[in-house]
mmCIF file of C-alpha atoms in Angstrom:
data_model
loop_
_atom_site.group_PDB
_atom_site.id
_atom_site.type_symbol
_atom_site.label_atom_id
_atom_site.label_comp_id
_atom_site.label_asym_id
_atom_site.label_seq_id
_atom_site.Cartn_x
_atom_site.Cartn_y
_atom_site.Cartn_z
ATOM 1 C CA UNK A 1 119.118 106.763 89.067
ATOM 2 C CA UNK A 2 120.266 110.204 87.905
ATOM 3 C CA UNK A 3 121.014 112.802 90.326
ATOM 4 C CA UNK A 4 118.692 115.086 88.561
ATOM 5 C CA UNK A 5 116.305 112.190 90.216
ATOM 6 C CA UNK A 6 117.200 111.321 92.587
ATOM 7 C CA UNK A 7 116.739 115.023 94.789
ATOM 8 C CA UNK A 8 113.455 114.811 92.489
ATOM 9 C CA UNK A 9 112.376 111.637 93.839
ATOM 10 C CA UNK A 10 113.279 112.854 97.383
ATOM 11 C CA UNK A 11 111.042 116.307 96.965
ATOM 12 C CA UNK A 12 108.014 113.885 95.385
ATOM 13 C CA UNK A 13 108.842 112.177 98.459
ATOM 14 C CA UNK A 14 108.527 114.616 100.846
ATOM 15 C CA UNK A 15 105.813 116.029 99.241
ATOM 16 C CA UNK A 16 103.892 113.611 98.964
ATOM 17 C CA UNK A 17 102.782 113.746 103.289
ATOM 18 C CA UNK A 18 100.245 116.435 102.601
ATOM 19 C CA UNK A 19 99.178 116.100 99.187
ATOM 20 C CA UNK A 20 99.209 112.562 97.322
ATOM 21 C CA UNK A 21 101.815 111.193 94.735
ATOM 22 C CA UNK A 22 99.838 112.303 92.075
ATOM 23 C CA UNK A 23 99.791 115.952 93.172
ATOM 24 C CA UNK A 24 102.916 115.765 94.110
ATOM 25 C CA UNK A 25 104.271 114.967 90.188
ATOM 26 C CA UNK A 26 102.160 117.081 88.755
ATOM 27 C CA UNK A 27 103.509 120.239 89.340
ATOM 28 C CA UNK A 28 107.690 118.682 88.129
ATOM 29 C CA UNK A 29 109.473 120.647 85.517
ATOM 30 C CA UNK A 30 112.482 119.161 86.549
ATOM 31 C CA UNK A 31 112.683 115.222 84.176
ATOM 32 C CA UNK A 32 113.919 115.797 80.728
ATOM 33 C CA UNK A 33 116.369 116.420 78.173
ATOM 34 C CA UNK A 34 116.760 119.777 76.513
ATOM 35 C CA UNK A 35 113.648 121.950 76.042
ATOM 36 C CA UNK A 36 110.103 120.790 74.645
ATOM 37 C CA UNK A 37 108.279 118.396 75.424
ATOM 38 C CA UNK A 38 109.630 115.325 73.088
ATOM 39 C CA UNK A 39 106.258 113.070 70.800
ATOM 40 C CA UNK A 40 104.144 110.130 73.179
ATOM 41 C CA UNK A 41 105.091 107.033 72.404
ATOM 42 C CA UNK A 42 103.493 103.387 73.712
ATOM 43 C CA UNK A 43 105.371 100.617 75.514
ATOM 44 C CA UNK A 44 103.290 97.882 76.041
ATOM 45 C CA UNK A 45 102.971 95.575 79.121
ATOM 46 C CA UNK A 46 102.194 91.672 80.298
ATOM 47 C CA UNK A 47 101.167 90.259 82.724
ATOM 48 C CA UNK A 48 98.889 87.567 83.929
ATOM 49 C CA UNK A 49 95.747 89.287 84.641
ATOM 50 C CA UNK A 50 94.071 86.290 85.820
ATOM 51 C CA UNK A 51 94.421 82.699 88.255
ATOM 52 C CA UNK A 52 97.671 82.134 90.348
ATOM 53 C CA UNK A 53 100.450 84.114 88.800
ATOM 54 C CA UNK A 54 97.698 87.685 88.624
ATOM 55 C CA UNK A 55 98.761 89.109 91.641
ATOM 56 C CA UNK A 56 102.416 89.059 90.477
ATOM 57 C CA UNK A 57 101.270 91.253 87.616
ATOM 58 C CA UNK A 58 99.601 92.989 89.996
ATOM 59 C CA UNK A 59 103.250 93.329 91.388
ATOM 60 C CA UNK A 60 104.725 94.395 88.619
ATOM 61 C CA UNK A 61 101.831 96.595 87.808
ATOM 62 C CA UNK A 62 102.649 98.922 90.470
ATOM 63 C CA UNK A 63 105.669 99.161 90.085
ATOM 64 C CA UNK A 64 106.108 100.293 86.394
ATOM 65 C CA UNK A 65 103.594 102.437 86.866
ATOM 66 C CA UNK A 66 104.834 103.677 90.865
ATOM 67 C CA UNK A 67 108.262 104.712 87.982
ATOM 68 C CA UNK A 68 105.826 106.461 85.830
ATOM 69 C CA UNK A 69 104.230 108.741 88.744
ATOM 70 C CA UNK A 70 107.478 109.752 90.294
ATOM 71 C CA UNK A 71 108.527 111.250 86.820
ATOM 72 C CA UNK A 72 105.591 112.912 85.327
ATOM 73 C CA UNK A 73 104.283 110.000 82.755
ATOM 74 C CA UNK A 74 107.431 109.959 81.172
ATOM 75 C CA UNK A 75 110.383 107.715 80.282
ATOM 76 C CA UNK A 76 113.083 110.221 78.733
ATOM 77 C CA UNK A 77 111.292 112.842 78.722
ATOM 78 C CA UNK A 78 108.124 111.233 75.912
ATOM 79 C CA UNK A 79 104.882 111.280 77.396
ATOM 80 C CA UNK A 80 103.644 107.458 77.840
ATOM 81 C CA UNK A 81 100.586 105.819 76.888
ATOM 82 C CA UNK A 82 101.136 102.350 79.004
ATOM 83 C CA UNK A 83 99.378 99.363 77.430
ATOM 84 C CA UNK A 84 97.901 96.087 78.492
ATOM 85 C CA UNK A 85 97.780 92.909 77.697
ATOM 86 C CA UNK A 86 97.165 89.839 79.132
ATOM 87 C CA UNK A 87 99.358 86.910 78.788
ATOM 88 C CA UNK A 88 97.600 84.653 79.890
ATOM 89 C CA UNK A 89 99.745 81.545 80.991
ATOM 90 C CA UNK A 90 100.490 79.195 77.889
ATOM 91 C CA UNK A 91 103.165 80.208 75.278
ATOM 92 C CA UNK A 92 99.887 80.443 73.048
ATOM 93 C CA UNK A 93 98.314 83.367 74.992
ATOM 94 C CA UNK A 94 101.583 85.109 75.803
ATOM 95 C CA UNK A 95 102.009 85.541 72.547
ATOM 96 C CA UNK A 96 98.851 87.055 71.156
ATOM 97 C CA UNK A 97 99.292 88.901 73.506
ATOM 98 C CA UNK A 98 102.456 90.391 72.065
ATOM 99 C CA UNK A 99 101.399 90.407 68.223
ATOM 100 C CA UNK A 100 98.107 92.699 69.849
ATOM 101 C CA UNK A 101 100.892 95.347 71.710
ATOM 102 C CA UNK A 102 103.488 95.194 68.476
ATOM 103 C CA UNK A 103 100.284 96.080 66.436
ATOM 104 C CA UNK A 104 98.906 99.115 68.554
ATOM 105 C CA UNK A 105 102.685 100.420 67.683
ATOM 106 C CA UNK A 106 105.040 100.266 70.962
ATOM 107 C CA UNK A 107 107.433 100.912 71.285
ATOM 108 C CA UNK A 108 109.310 98.736 73.983
ATOM 109 C CA UNK A 109 107.096 95.558 75.995
ATOM 110 C CA UNK A 110 108.302 94.321 79.634
ATOM 111 C CA UNK A 111 106.467 92.904 82.118
ATOM 112 C CA UNK A 112 106.630 88.618 81.246
ATOM 113 C CA UNK A 113 105.809 86.261 84.542
ATOM 114 C CA UNK A 114 106.145 82.574 83.477
ATOM 115 C CA UNK A 115 108.801 81.185 82.514
ATOM 116 C CA UNK A 116 107.386 79.038 79.455
ATOM 117 C CA UNK A 117 105.509 82.077 78.339
ATOM 118 C CA UNK A 118 108.456 83.784 77.487
ATOM 119 C CA UNK A 119 110.020 81.490 76.137
ATOM 120 C CA UNK A 120 107.032 80.500 74.393
ATOM 121 C CA UNK A 121 107.192 84.790 72.687
ATOM 122 C CA UNK A 122 110.983 84.785 72.064
ATOM 123 C CA UNK A 123 110.538 84.093 68.515
ATOM 124 C CA UNK A 124 108.046 86.879 67.526
ATOM 125 C CA UNK A 125 109.994 89.275 69.918
ATOM 126 C CA UNK A 126 113.380 88.939 68.863
ATOM 127 C CA UNK A 127 111.406 88.721 64.527
ATOM 128 C CA UNK A 128 109.638 91.847 65.845
ATOM 129 C CA UNK A 129 113.088 94.254 67.362
ATOM 130 C CA UNK A 130 110.785 95.958 69.658
ATOM 131 C CA UNK A 131 113.246 95.468 72.763
ATOM 132 C CA UNK A 132 111.210 93.473 75.746
ATOM 133 C CA UNK A 133 112.847 94.757 79.029
ATOM 134 C CA UNK A 134 111.159 91.573 81.032
ATOM 135 C CA UNK A 135 110.691 91.652 84.546
ATOM 136 C CA UNK A 136 110.399 88.281 86.289
ATOM 137 C CA UNK A 137 110.451 85.415 84.068
ATOM 138 C CA UNK A 138 113.657 84.866 83.346
ATOM 139 C CA UNK A 139 115.077 81.061 82.575
ATOM 140 C CA UNK A 140 118.612 80.389 81.813
ATOM 141 C CA UNK A 141 117.177 78.138 78.990
ATOM 142 C CA UNK A 142 116.728 82.098 77.245
ATOM 143 C CA UNK A 143 119.892 82.445 75.208
ATOM 144 C CA UNK A 144 122.012 84.525 73.231
ATOM 145 C CA UNK A 145 119.078 87.182 72.387
ATOM 146 C CA UNK A 146 119.144 90.691 71.138
ATOM 147 C CA UNK A 147 115.527 92.380 71.701
ATOM 148 C CA UNK A 148 115.885 90.756 75.661
ATOM 149 C CA UNK A 149 116.630 92.221 78.549
ATOM 150 C CA UNK A 150 115.920 91.109 82.261
ATOM 151 C CA UNK A 151 115.707 92.605 85.214
ATOM 152 C CA UNK A 152 114.635 90.545 87.240
ATOM 153 C CA UNK A 153 117.376 86.660 87.678
ATOM 154 C CA UNK A 154 118.206 84.658 86.146
ATOM 155 C CA UNK A 155 117.165 81.700 87.821
ATOM 156 C CA UNK A 156 120.249 78.963 88.367
ATOM 157 C CA UNK A 157 121.112 81.650 90.757
ATOM 158 C CA UNK A 158 118.366 81.651 93.239
ATOM 159 C CA UNK A 159 119.715 77.523 93.271
ATOM 160 C CA UNK A 160 123.573 79.025 93.363
ATOM 161 C CA UNK A 161 123.378 81.154 96.327
ATOM 162 C CA UNK A 162 121.263 79.087 98.473
ATOM 163 C CA UNK A 163 123.437 75.950 97.029
ATOM 164 C CA UNK A 164 126.743 77.477 98.289
ATOM 165 C CA UNK A 165 124.876 78.785 101.749
ATOM 166 C CA UNK A 166 123.997 75.868 102.659
ATOM 167 C CA UNK A 167 127.067 73.679 101.728
ATOM 168 C CA UNK A 168 128.662 74.988 104.588
ATOM 169 C CA UNK A 169 125.757 76.236 106.849
ATOM 170 C CA UNK A 170 124.462 72.287 107.259
ATOM 171 C CA UNK A 171 125.815 69.487 109.021
ATOM 172 C CA UNK A 172 127.635 66.754 107.241
ATOM 173 C CA UNK A 173 124.736 64.759 108.745
ATOM 174 C CA UNK A 174 121.748 66.360 107.094
ATOM 175 C CA UNK A 175 120.099 65.388 104.445
ATOM 176 C CA UNK A 176 117.492 67.631 101.908
ATOM 177 C CA UNK A 177 114.664 67.218 100.471
ATOM 178 C CA UNK A 178 113.657 68.289 97.051
ATOM 179 C CA UNK A 179 110.185 68.854 96.765
ATOM 180 C CA UNK A 180 110.171 71.160 93.441
ATOM 181 C CA UNK A 181 107.036 71.915 90.424
ATOM 182 C CA UNK A 182 107.694 70.017 87.581
ATOM 183 C CA UNK A 183 107.527 73.031 85.256
ATOM 184 C CA UNK A 184 109.974 75.198 82.801
ATOM 185 C CA UNK A 185 111.794 77.191 85.770
ATOM 186 C CA UNK A 186 112.349 74.059 88.571
ATOM 187 C CA UNK A 187 114.851 72.798 87.155
ATOM 188 C CA UNK A 188 117.315 76.420 86.858
ATOM 189 C CA UNK A 189 117.081 76.057 90.534
ATOM 190 C CA UNK A 190 118.161 72.769 90.652
ATOM 191 C CA UNK A 191 121.346 72.857 88.769
ATOM 192 C CA UNK A 192 122.799 75.853 90.410
ATOM 193 C CA UNK A 193 121.686 74.855 94.349
ATOM 194 C CA UNK A 194 123.658 71.135 93.136
ATOM 195 C CA UNK A 195 126.335 72.905 91.265
ATOM 196 C CA UNK A 196 127.249 75.682 94.310
ATOM 197 C CA UNK A 197 126.125 72.577 97.047
ATOM 198 C CA UNK A 198 128.681 70.056 95.134
ATOM 199 C CA UNK A 199 126.611 67.313 93.405
ATOM 200 C CA UNK A 200 127.836 64.364 94.936
ATOM 201 C CA UNK A 201 127.145 65.241 98.819
ATOM 202 C CA UNK A 202 125.617 62.817 100.111
ATOM 203 C CA UNK A 203 123.132 65.272 102.180
ATOM 204 C CA UNK A 204 121.653 65.797 99.147
ATOM 205 C CA UNK A 205 121.767 63.183 97.264
ATOM 206 C CA UNK A 206 118.629 61.671 97.417
ATOM 207 C CA UNK A 207 116.218 62.140 93.997
ATOM 208 C CA UNK A 208 114.052 64.903 93.569
ATOM 209 C CA UNK A 209 110.464 64.911 94.508
ATOM 210 C CA UNK A 210 108.461 66.344 91.469
ATOM 211 C CA UNK A 211 105.057 67.744 92.205
ATOM 212 C CA UNK A 212 102.522 69.828 90.260
ATOM 213 C CA UNK A 213 103.202 72.651 87.523
ATOM 214 C CA UNK A 214 99.435 73.935 88.308
ATOM 215 C CA UNK A 215 99.929 78.177 89.593
ATOM 216 C CA UNK A 216 96.389 77.355 91.553
ATOM 217 C CA UNK A 217 96.563 73.863 93.012
ATOM 218 C CA UNK A 218 93.547 72.846 95.178
ATOM 219 C CA UNK A 219 93.347 72.288 98.930
ATOM 220 C CA UNK A 220 95.096 68.413 98.500
ATOM 221 C CA UNK A 221 97.037 69.426 95.349
ATOM 222 C CA UNK A 222 100.923 68.227 97.331
ATOM 223 C CA UNK A 223 99.953 66.164 99.721
ATOM 224 C CA UNK A 224 100.769 62.677 98.141
ATOM 225 C CA UNK A 225 104.418 64.095 97.094
ATOM 226 C CA UNK A 226 104.892 65.902 100.524
ATOM 227 C CA UNK A 227 104.569 62.645 101.996
ATOM 228 C CA UNK A 228 107.111 60.999 99.716
ATOM 229 C CA UNK A 229 109.563 63.349 100.446
ATOM 230 C CA UNK A 230 108.718 63.525 104.681
ATOM 231 C CA UNK A 231 109.444 59.752 104.522
ATOM 232 C CA UNK A 232 113.021 60.017 103.564
ATOM 233 C CA UNK A 233 113.403 62.124 107.378
ATOM 234 C CA UNK A 234 114.626 64.803 106.119
ATOM 235 C CA UNK A 235 116.078 67.521 108.799
ATOM 236 C CA UNK A 236 115.619 70.435 105.951
ATOM 237 C CA UNK A 237 113.506 71.018 102.792
ATOM 238 C CA UNK A 238 115.192 73.195 100.055
ATOM 239 C CA UNK A 239 111.365 74.240 97.476
ATOM 240 C CA UNK A 240 111.066 76.351 94.362
ATOM 241 C CA UNK A 241 107.376 77.756 94.375
ATOM 242 C CA UNK A 242 105.920 80.752 94.169
ATOM 243 C CA UNK A 243 102.537 82.333 94.611
ATOM 244 C CA UNK A 244 99.318 80.354 95.375
ATOM 245 C CA UNK A 245 101.184 77.801 94.331
ATOM 246 C CA UNK A 246 103.199 78.094 97.247
ATOM 247 C CA UNK A 247 100.336 79.530 99.510
ATOM 248 C CA UNK A 248 98.880 76.371 99.424
ATOM 249 C CA UNK A 249 102.871 73.911 99.499
ATOM 250 C CA UNK A 250 103.837 75.621 103.514
ATOM 251 C CA UNK A 251 100.574 75.251 104.075
ATOM 252 C CA UNK A 252 100.251 71.458 102.790
ATOM 253 C CA UNK A 253 103.365 71.329 104.404
ATOM 254 C CA UNK A 254 102.812 71.798 108.164
ATOM 255 C CA UNK A 255 99.608 70.667 107.750
ATOM 256 C CA UNK A 256 102.327 66.956 107.734
ATOM 257 C CA UNK A 257 103.920 68.067 110.388
ATOM 258 C CA UNK A 258 106.588 69.378 109.418
ATOM 259 C CA UNK A 259 108.194 72.092 111.482
ATOM 260 C CA UNK A 260 112.122 71.772 110.780
ATOM 261 C CA UNK A 261 113.726 74.668 108.184
ATOM 262 C CA UNK A 262 112.718 75.843 104.632
ATOM 263 C CA UNK A 263 114.574 76.768 101.976
ATOM 264 C CA UNK A 264 113.747 78.327 98.219
ATOM 265 C CA UNK A 265 114.516 81.308 96.462
ATOM 266 C CA UNK A 266 112.389 84.322 97.787
ATOM 267 C CA UNK A 267 109.238 83.674 95.218
ATOM 268 C CA UNK A 268 107.816 81.808 97.846
ATOM 269 C CA UNK A 269 108.093 84.550 100.620
ATOM 270 C CA UNK A 270 107.486 87.197 98.551
ATOM 271 C CA UNK A 271 104.251 90.255 98.668
ATOM 272 C CA UNK A 272 100.795 88.483 99.236
ATOM 273 C CA UNK A 273 102.046 85.714 99.311
ATOM 274 C CA UNK A 274 103.382 85.857 102.375
ATOM 275 C CA UNK A 275 100.610 87.768 103.757
ATOM 276 C CA UNK A 276 98.181 84.444 103.196
ATOM 277 C CA UNK A 277 100.579 82.203 104.748
ATOM 278 C CA UNK A 278 100.260 84.076 108.040
ATOM 279 C CA UNK A 279 102.790 82.790 111.073
ATOM 280 C CA UNK A 280 103.118 79.218 108.658
ATOM 281 C CA UNK A 281 105.817 81.299 106.914
ATOM 282 C CA UNK A 282 107.435 82.124 110.407
ATOM 283 C CA UNK A 283 111.996 81.346 109.965
ATOM 284 C CA UNK A 284 111.372 79.717 106.006
ATOM 285 C CA UNK A 285 115.069 81.528 104.805
ATOM 286 C CA UNK A 286 115.003 83.371 101.405
ATOM 287 C CA UNK A 287 117.787 83.218 98.562
ATOM 288 C CA UNK A 288 116.376 87.193 96.687
ATOM 289 C CA UNK A 289 117.962 90.093 94.693
ATOM 290 C CA UNK A 290 116.121 92.398 96.864
ATOM 291 C CA UNK A 291 114.062 93.192 100.706
ATOM 292 C CA UNK A 292 111.844 96.245 101.612
ATOM 293 C CA UNK A 293 113.911 97.091 104.234
ATOM 294 C CA UNK A 294 117.732 97.600 102.416
ATOM 295 C CA UNK A 295 119.219 100.210 103.385
ATOM 296 C CA UNK A 296 120.748 102.611 100.342
ATOM 297 C CA UNK A 297 118.411 106.464 99.021
ATOM 298 C CA UNK A 298 116.918 104.715 95.785
ATOM 299 C CA UNK A 299 115.449 101.791 98.409
ATOM 300 C CA UNK A 300 114.513 104.657 100.220
ATOM 301 C CA UNK A 301 113.002 106.152 97.700
ATOM 302 C CA UNK A 302 111.765 103.970 96.324
ATOM 303 C CA UNK A 303 109.728 101.620 99.964
ATOM 304 C CA UNK A 304 108.815 105.011 100.864
ATOM 305 C CA UNK A 305 106.248 105.985 97.771
ATOM 306 C CA UNK A 306 105.251 102.411 96.599
ATOM 307 C CA UNK A 307 104.403 102.056 100.856
ATOM 308 C CA UNK A 308 102.380 105.556 100.217
ATOM 309 C CA UNK A 309 100.631 104.853 97.303
ATOM 310 C CA UNK A 310 99.439 100.980 98.224
ATOM 311 C CA UNK A 311 100.114 100.468 101.868
ATOM 312 C CA UNK A 312 102.054 97.781 101.905
ATOM 313 C CA UNK A 313 105.943 96.967 101.274
ATOM 314 C CA UNK A 314 107.250 95.962 97.828
ATOM 315 C CA UNK A 315 107.977 93.069 96.629
ATOM 316 C CA UNK A 316 110.856 92.023 93.862
ATOM 317 C CA UNK A 317 108.462 91.997 91.434
ATOM 318 C CA UNK A 318 107.619 95.977 92.068
ATOM 319 C CA UNK A 319 111.033 96.359 92.080
ATOM 320 C CA UNK A 320 112.326 94.557 89.147
ATOM 321 C CA UNK A 321 109.015 95.984 87.263
ATOM 322 C CA UNK A 322 110.706 100.065 88.495
ATOM 323 C CA UNK A 323 113.656 100.261 87.133
ATOM 324 C CA UNK A 324 112.839 97.544 83.621
ATOM 325 C CA UNK A 325 110.878 101.729 82.926
ATOM 326 C CA UNK A 326 114.411 102.838 84.739
ATOM 327 C CA UNK A 327 116.395 101.432 82.315
ATOM 328 C CA UNK A 328 113.671 102.502 79.624
ATOM 329 C CA UNK A 329 113.902 106.041 81.029
ATOM 330 C CA UNK A 330 117.477 106.052 80.053
ATOM 331 C CA UNK A 331 117.319 103.799 76.993
ATOM 332 C CA UNK A 332 114.772 106.011 75.824
ATOM 333 C CA UNK A 333 115.826 109.194 76.415
ATOM 334 C CA UNK A 334 119.402 108.746 74.705
ATOM 335 C CA UNK A 335 118.447 107.435 71.540
ATOM 336 C CA UNK A 336 116.724 110.961 70.979
ATOM 337 C CA UNK A 337 113.592 113.101 70.486
ATOM 338 C CA UNK A 338 112.368 110.375 67.432
ATOM 339 C CA UNK A 339 113.818 106.996 68.973
ATOM 340 C CA UNK A 340 112.067 104.004 67.281
ATOM 341 C CA UNK A 341 112.880 100.241 68.548
ATOM 342 C CA UNK A 342 115.823 99.781 67.083
ATOM 343 C CA UNK A 343 117.445 102.842 68.769
ATOM 344 C CA UNK A 344 116.091 102.054 71.864
ATOM 345 C CA UNK A 345 117.141 98.568 71.693
ATOM 346 C CA UNK A 346 120.593 100.057 70.767
ATOM 347 C CA UNK A 347 120.919 102.613 73.852
ATOM 348 C CA UNK A 348 120.097 99.553 76.339
ATOM 349 C CA UNK A 349 123.658 98.432 75.135
ATOM 350 C CA UNK A 350 125.212 101.103 76.172
ATOM 351 C CA UNK A 351 123.623 101.575 80.013
ATOM 352 C CA UNK A 352 126.005 101.843 82.691
ATOM 353 C CA UNK A 353 125.604 100.847 86.297
ATOM 354 C CA UNK A 354 121.665 101.839 86.905
ATOM 355 C CA UNK A 355 121.404 103.060 90.877
ATOM 356 C CA UNK A 356 118.652 100.464 92.114
ATOM 357 C CA UNK A 357 116.785 100.024 95.186
ATOM 358 C CA UNK A 358 118.028 96.892 94.965
ATOM 359 C CA UNK A 359 121.645 98.033 95.064
ATOM 360 C CA UNK A 360 124.396 99.168 92.829
ATOM 361 C CA UNK A 361 123.522 96.117 89.258
ATOM 362 C CA UNK A 362 124.435 96.751 85.121
ATOM 363 C CA UNK A 363 123.576 94.423 82.318
ATOM 364 C CA UNK A 364 125.582 91.486 80.986
ATOM 365 C CA UNK A 365 126.396 89.594 78.130
ATOM 366 C CA UNK A 366 123.618 87.662 78.690
ATOM 367 C CA UNK A 367 121.692 90.439 78.750
ATOM 368 C CA UNK A 368 120.940 90.093 82.280
ATOM 369 C CA UNK A 369 121.190 91.553 85.830
ATOM 370 C CA UNK A 370 125.413 91.816 87.810
ATOM 371 C CA UNK A 371 124.036 92.026 90.708
ATOM 372 C CA UNK A 372 124.402 91.234 94.357
ATOM 373 C CA UNK A 373 122.318 88.288 96.377
ATOM 374 C CA UNK A 374 120.920 88.276 100.451
ATOM 375 C CA UNK A 375 119.079 85.713 102.684
ATOM 376 C CA UNK A 376 116.361 87.036 104.467
ATOM 377 C CA UNK A 377 113.887 85.095 107.094
ATOM 378 C CA UNK A 378 110.346 85.630 107.953
ATOM 379 C CA UNK A 379 109.643 87.447 111.176
ATOM 380 C CA UNK A 380 107.159 88.852 113.008
ATOM 381 C CA UNK A 381 106.764 92.606 113.268
ATOM 382 C CA UNK A 382 103.939 93.349 115.207
ATOM 383 C CA UNK A 383 100.962 91.785 114.119
ATOM 384 C CA UNK A 384 102.625 90.778 110.425
ATOM 385 C CA UNK A 385 105.260 89.068 109.441
ATOM 386 C CA UNK A 386 107.768 90.593 106.738
ATOM 387 C CA UNK A 387 111.442 88.859 105.369
ATOM 388 C CA UNK A 388 114.396 90.321 107.234
ATOM 389 C CA UNK A 389 117.769 90.421 105.519
ATOM 390 C CA UNK A 390 119.890 88.229 107.914
ATOM 391 C CA UNK A 391 123.101 88.163 105.647
ATOM 392 C CA UNK A 392 124.504 88.772 102.373
ATOM 393 C CA UNK A 393 125.507 86.057 100.081
ATOM 394 C CA UNK A 394 126.845 86.820 96.823
ATOM 395 C CA UNK A 395 126.737 88.522 94.056
ATOM 396 C CA UNK A 396 126.709 86.824 90.736
ATOM 397 C CA UNK A 397 125.619 87.502 86.975
#
């Protein structure tokens, strides 16, 4: 966020208490670089609009829209029409969404929740030469891309962040049960975890227990796999689930009598998933690149505005989408008065440090963030539970 934008955002926050977000944005005249209004542009937003990942898609939409709200519905001085498309749950439905948005002449794409969808649309995006700023799905196998950028994180980094921490924390006689959905992202998480923990360490020597990859699983979908893992008498559980699947996994794990430590990438306890878990989530520890309680100026602006508009704290999904809008804002401004997708893509490569709610970060050579990672613990805050930062883990990327 530029110094000018930060000042303007703080002014907006002051206005929120009496006039509301939309009214506060309506009189902003500071934004844009230069004289009159620039030509309108279209941005394509790809998210799941049904199923077990719908809530994550809504968070991504909320984050992107909030940046537009704070910037007169403009990116780089250009009035924006945000065109949405349903990514569905497969590579086929994701490609159909991208094809439709490209047909409508979007300047850039953003969003994408499911890693399988991201891999499935890779060639379509690269061949179209239209930049995609992915704000969630980020498998490590997505490599050698020119037009795909990501503002979330590469999935093995969550495993690495926790692996290094637990290697030093867990006693020598510990045994960790790894329980993972058989999906595209889980092997990345396991690989990163083993890499930092030590692949030959006997504490993680048991084979991974693989479960269904369903995003909207049934009430007993994980029971047999949980029983298999618990038969090894683990002293800790390491898992990787998100959305509705994460809620069901934790409920079924607790129903099977496990009350020990649970460690996971932060998706497990984000947003509505945490609300749905209730007391079952208490003391779960997760590694993530963001927490709503981070104390920096950019986050105070973002989190306060988000709470005003949605009456809830923002998640990493919303934050990464907000940052996707922020980097597009800067790149489109650099690209000039009549940008095309290729010019915007070149401008993305010229961006330096991003002043983000997560803290300062920047794109690395693979077009993913170099950023800090935090350990969070689910704690009770009055009548609700929340993720509270315990310590900083590492800088990865």
